[in-house]
Amino acid sequence: KKSEDTVETTETEKTIPELIAEAHGFNNWKDVEEITFTFNVDRDSMHFERKWDWKPKTNMVTAISGADTLTYDRADMDSIAQKTNGGFINDRYWLMAPFNLMWDSNNYSYEHTVEAIAPISEEFMQKLTIVYANEGGYTPGDAYDFYFKDDFIVREWAYRKSNQEEPSLVSTWEDYVDVEGLQLARQHNRPNGGLSLYFTGLSVSKE
């Protein structure tokens, strides 16, 4: 009887980060063997891209940028791999930040606002603010504001370096696609244009 009550409580009292992660398909992540994606940035006439192939169960990553290809084990990185992995962390965060809410759950504090004005659309949405701890990770002390509606799908976000009040960057989360049960946003637009950040070549292999 006691264990049944415990399970019941767990199911009814999910946190906002859990609800956002699950809305984006986090419960399907455990079956993923491999994910590939290409991170693209267009700024005026300049185009930049780098392609990633990640096998999460073994933590092997292959990075392809221009003519350069590097395969490395994230558990055993030399200085070159560490530099490359910084790009992987950045690009993966843009694609899968809702999952990072689970992966990084021991490394941030959070606050939920039921009604806030989204920075781009100026619509009323819910807001989840997370602030990373001051030590460890790639963005120590930084803050992110996730804006979402009742379906818990992220529509906009703001990045605030060192938890400063004014956003360092805001963008949309849009053009969602369902890839093997993962809800992934392919397009991130800035409010003042001039820069387009988007993903191509999305594929997921499951067990």
Short mmCIF file of C-alpha atoms in Angstrom, two decimals:
data_model
loop_
_atom_site.label_atom_id
_atom_site.label_comp_id
_atom_site.label_asym_id
_atom_site.label_seq_id
_atom_site.Cartn_x
_atom_site.Cartn_y
_atom_site.Cartn_z
CA LYS A 1 0.00 0.00 0.00
CA LYS A 2 2.75 2.38 0.91
CA SER A 3 4.63 1.89 -2.35
CA GLU A 4 1.44 2.48 -4.35
CA ASP A 5 0.93 5.80 -2.56
CA THR A 6 4.51 6.77 -3.32
CA VAL A 7 4.09 6.07 -7.03
CA GLU A 8 0.82 8.00 -7.09
CA THR A 9 2.43 11.05 -5.47
CA THR A 10 5.35 10.94 -7.90
CA GLU A 11 3.00 10.92 -10.88
CA THR A 12 0.86 13.80 -9.68
CA GLU A 13 3.63 16.10 -8.50
CA LYS A 14 5.91 16.47 -11.49
CA THR A 15 7.99 19.61 -11.55
CA ILE A 16 7.70 22.23 -14.30
CA PRO A 17 11.11 21.21 -15.75
CA GLU A 18 9.91 17.58 -15.87
CA LEU A 19 6.66 18.58 -17.58
CA ILE A 20 8.53 20.60 -20.21
CA ALA A 21 11.04 17.81 -20.85
CA GLU A 22 8.28 15.20 -21.16
CA ALA A 23 6.23 17.41 -23.52
CA HIS A 24 9.26 17.38 -25.83
CA GLY A 25 9.49 13.57 -25.73
CA PHE A 26 12.06 13.00 -23.00
CA ASN A 27 10.48 9.65 -22.08
CA ASN A 28 11.48 8.36 -25.54
CA TRP A 29 15.12 9.40 -25.09
CA LYS A 30 16.08 6.18 -23.25
CA ASP A 31 15.62 4.21 -26.50
CA VAL A 32 17.79 6.48 -28.67
CA GLU A 33 20.94 4.83 -30.01
CA GLU A 34 22.10 7.63 -32.31
CA ILE A 35 21.11 11.17 -33.26
CA THR A 36 22.52 13.28 -36.07
CA PHE A 37 21.94 16.98 -36.64
CA THR A 38 23.48 19.90 -38.51
CA PHE A 39 23.65 23.26 -36.75
CA ASN A 40 23.35 26.16 -39.23
CA VAL A 41 23.76 29.90 -38.84
CA ASP A 42 23.06 32.40 -41.64
CA ARG A 43 24.13 35.98 -41.03
CA ASP A 44 23.68 38.32 -44.01
CA SER A 45 25.64 36.54 -46.78
CA MET A 46 27.65 34.31 -44.44
CA HIS A 47 26.72 30.65 -43.86
CA PHE A 48 28.19 28.50 -41.10
CA GLU A 49 27.41 24.88 -40.35
CA ARG A 50 28.72 21.94 -38.40
CA LYS A 51 27.36 18.42 -38.33
CA TRP A 52 27.18 16.12 -35.33
CA ASP A 53 26.65 12.40 -34.91
CA TRP A 54 26.11 11.40 -31.27
CA LYS A 55 25.70 7.93 -29.82
CA PRO A 56 24.43 8.74 -26.30
CA LYS A 57 24.69 5.20 -24.89
CA THR A 58 28.45 5.08 -25.57
CA ASN A 59 28.91 8.90 -25.52
CA MET A 60 30.83 8.81 -28.81
CA VAL A 61 30.59 11.98 -30.89
CA THR A 62 31.64 12.60 -34.48
CA ALA A 63 32.05 16.25 -35.46
CA ILE A 64 32.15 17.30 -39.13
CA SER A 65 33.00 20.91 -39.93
CA GLY A 66 34.12 21.71 -43.45
CA ALA A 67 36.81 19.19 -44.39
CA ASP A 68 37.57 18.30 -40.76
CA THR A 69 36.17 15.21 -39.05
CA LEU A 70 36.85 14.28 -35.44
CA THR A 71 35.44 11.31 -33.49
CA TYR A 72 35.92 11.32 -29.73
CA ASP A 73 34.72 9.74 -26.51
CA ARG A 74 33.16 12.38 -24.23
CA ALA A 75 34.40 10.43 -21.19
CA ASP A 76 38.02 10.64 -22.34
CA MET A 77 38.82 13.93 -24.11
CA ASP A 78 42.14 15.50 -25.00
CA SER A 79 42.47 19.28 -25.46
CA ILE A 80 41.36 19.17 -29.11
CA ALA A 81 38.29 17.12 -28.26
CA GLN A 82 37.48 19.42 -25.34
CA LYS A 83 37.49 22.44 -27.64
CA THR A 84 35.30 20.62 -30.16
CA ASN A 85 33.00 19.44 -27.39
CA GLY A 86 32.32 23.06 -26.43
CA GLY A 87 30.71 23.44 -29.87
CA PHE A 88 28.78 20.21 -29.37
CA ILE A 89 27.43 21.39 -26.00
CA ASN A 90 26.34 24.70 -27.54
CA ASP A 91 24.68 23.21 -30.62
CA ARG A 92 23.01 20.39 -28.70
CA TYR A 93 21.64 22.92 -26.19
CA TRP A 94 19.97 24.87 -29.00
CA LEU A 95 18.37 21.64 -30.21
CA MET A 96 17.63 19.87 -26.93
CA ALA A 97 17.53 22.40 -24.08
CA PRO A 98 14.23 20.92 -22.79
CA PHE A 99 16.11 17.66 -22.21
CA ASN A 100 18.93 19.51 -20.46
CA LEU A 101 16.33 20.46 -17.86
CA MET A 102 16.58 16.80 -16.82
CA TRP A 103 20.26 16.17 -17.54
CA ASP A 104 21.37 19.28 -15.62
CA SER A 105 18.75 19.09 -12.87
CA ASN A 106 21.33 18.96 -10.07
CA ASN A 107 23.18 22.01 -11.39
CA TYR A 108 20.57 24.79 -11.45
CA SER A 109 17.86 26.44 -9.38
CA TYR A 110 14.55 27.39 -10.97
CA GLU A 111 11.50 29.59 -10.61
CA HIS A 112 8.11 29.27 -12.33
CA THR A 113 6.06 32.34 -13.27
CA VAL A 114 2.44 31.55 -14.20
CA GLU A 115 1.95 34.67 -16.33
CA ALA A 116 4.75 36.57 -18.03
CA ILE A 117 5.10 38.58 -21.24
CA ALA A 118 7.15 36.72 -23.85
CA PRO A 119 9.97 38.94 -25.16
CA ILE A 120 9.32 38.59 -28.91
CA SER A 121 5.60 37.94 -29.46
CA GLU A 122 4.67 39.93 -26.34
CA GLU A 123 2.02 37.29 -25.66
CA PHE A 124 1.20 36.16 -22.16
CA MET A 125 2.88 32.81 -21.48
CA GLN A 126 4.19 30.82 -18.56
CA LYS A 127 7.88 31.27 -17.80
CA LEU A 128 10.47 28.93 -16.33
CA THR A 129 13.69 30.62 -15.22
CA ILE A 130 16.73 28.47 -14.52
CA VAL A 131 20.00 29.76 -13.08
CA TYR A 132 23.05 27.54 -13.32
CA ALA A 133 25.33 27.08 -10.34
CA ASN A 134 28.47 29.21 -10.26
CA GLU A 135 30.85 26.28 -10.68
CA GLY A 136 31.13 23.53 -13.26
CA GLY A 137 29.56 23.13 -16.67
CA TYR A 138 29.90 25.35 -19.72
CA THR A 139 27.68 28.23 -18.56
CA PRO A 140 28.33 28.71 -14.81
CA GLY A 141 26.09 31.39 -13.29
CA ASP A 142 24.11 31.95 -16.49
CA ALA A 143 20.31 32.13 -16.63
CA TYR A 144 17.73 31.01 -19.19
CA ASP A 145 14.05 31.98 -19.38
CA PHE A 146 11.83 29.46 -21.18
CA TYR A 147 8.42 30.76 -22.35
CA PHE A 148 5.68 28.20 -22.98
CA LYS A 149 1.91 27.74 -23.07
CA ASP A 150 -0.31 25.13 -21.41
CA ASP A 151 1.11 22.35 -23.63
CA PHE A 152 4.58 22.96 -22.08
CA ILE A 153 6.19 23.29 -25.54
CA VAL A 154 8.83 26.04 -25.54
CA ARG A 155 7.90 28.96 -27.86
CA GLU A 156 10.58 31.53 -26.97
CA TRP A 157 13.57 31.83 -24.71
CA ALA A 158 16.02 34.37 -23.34
CA TYR A 159 19.65 33.83 -22.36
CA ARG A 160 20.99 36.10 -19.62
CA LYS A 161 24.73 35.93 -19.12
CA SER A 162 25.76 35.83 -15.43
CA ASN A 163 22.07 36.14 -14.50
CA GLN A 164 22.03 39.82 -15.49
CA GLU A 165 18.60 41.45 -15.74
CA GLU A 166 18.71 42.31 -19.45
CA PRO A 167 18.74 39.38 -21.92
CA SER A 168 21.97 38.77 -23.82
CA LEU A 169 19.96 36.98 -26.50
CA VAL A 170 16.32 36.16 -27.23
CA SER A 171 14.92 33.90 -29.94
CA THR A 172 11.89 31.89 -30.98
CA TRP A 173 11.51 28.12 -30.85
CA GLU A 174 9.50 27.10 -33.89
CA ASP A 175 9.06 24.75 -36.85
CA TYR A 176 8.80 21.72 -34.57
CA VAL A 177 9.14 18.25 -36.02
CA ASP A 178 8.48 14.85 -34.42
CA VAL A 179 11.53 12.65 -34.91
CA GLU A 180 10.99 9.20 -33.38
CA GLY A 181 8.90 10.71 -30.59
CA LEU A 182 11.26 13.63 -29.89
CA GLN A 183 9.73 17.09 -30.41
CA LEU A 184 12.56 19.18 -31.86
CA ALA A 185 12.42 22.85 -32.92
CA ARG A 186 14.23 23.34 -36.23
CA GLN A 187 14.14 27.14 -36.36
CA HIS A 188 15.23 29.89 -33.96
CA ASN A 189 14.57 33.46 -35.12
CA ARG A 190 15.90 36.63 -33.53
CA PRO A 191 13.47 39.55 -33.18
CA ASN A 192 15.53 42.02 -35.23
CA GLY A 193 16.37 39.64 -38.09
CA GLY A 194 19.79 39.56 -39.70
CA LEU A 195 20.56 36.13 -38.24
CA SER A 196 18.91 32.77 -38.77
CA LEU A 197 19.78 29.75 -36.64
CA TYR A 198 18.31 26.44 -37.76
CA PHE A 199 18.79 22.68 -37.89
CA THR A 200 18.89 20.33 -40.87
CA GLY A 201 19.72 16.67 -41.30
CA LEU A 202 17.83 15.57 -38.19
CA SER A 203 17.70 11.79 -37.78
CA VAL A 204 17.23 9.50 -34.79
CA SER A 205 17.94 5.75 -34.55
CA LYS A 206 16.35 3.78 -31.74
CA GLU A 207 17.01 0.35 -30.26
#
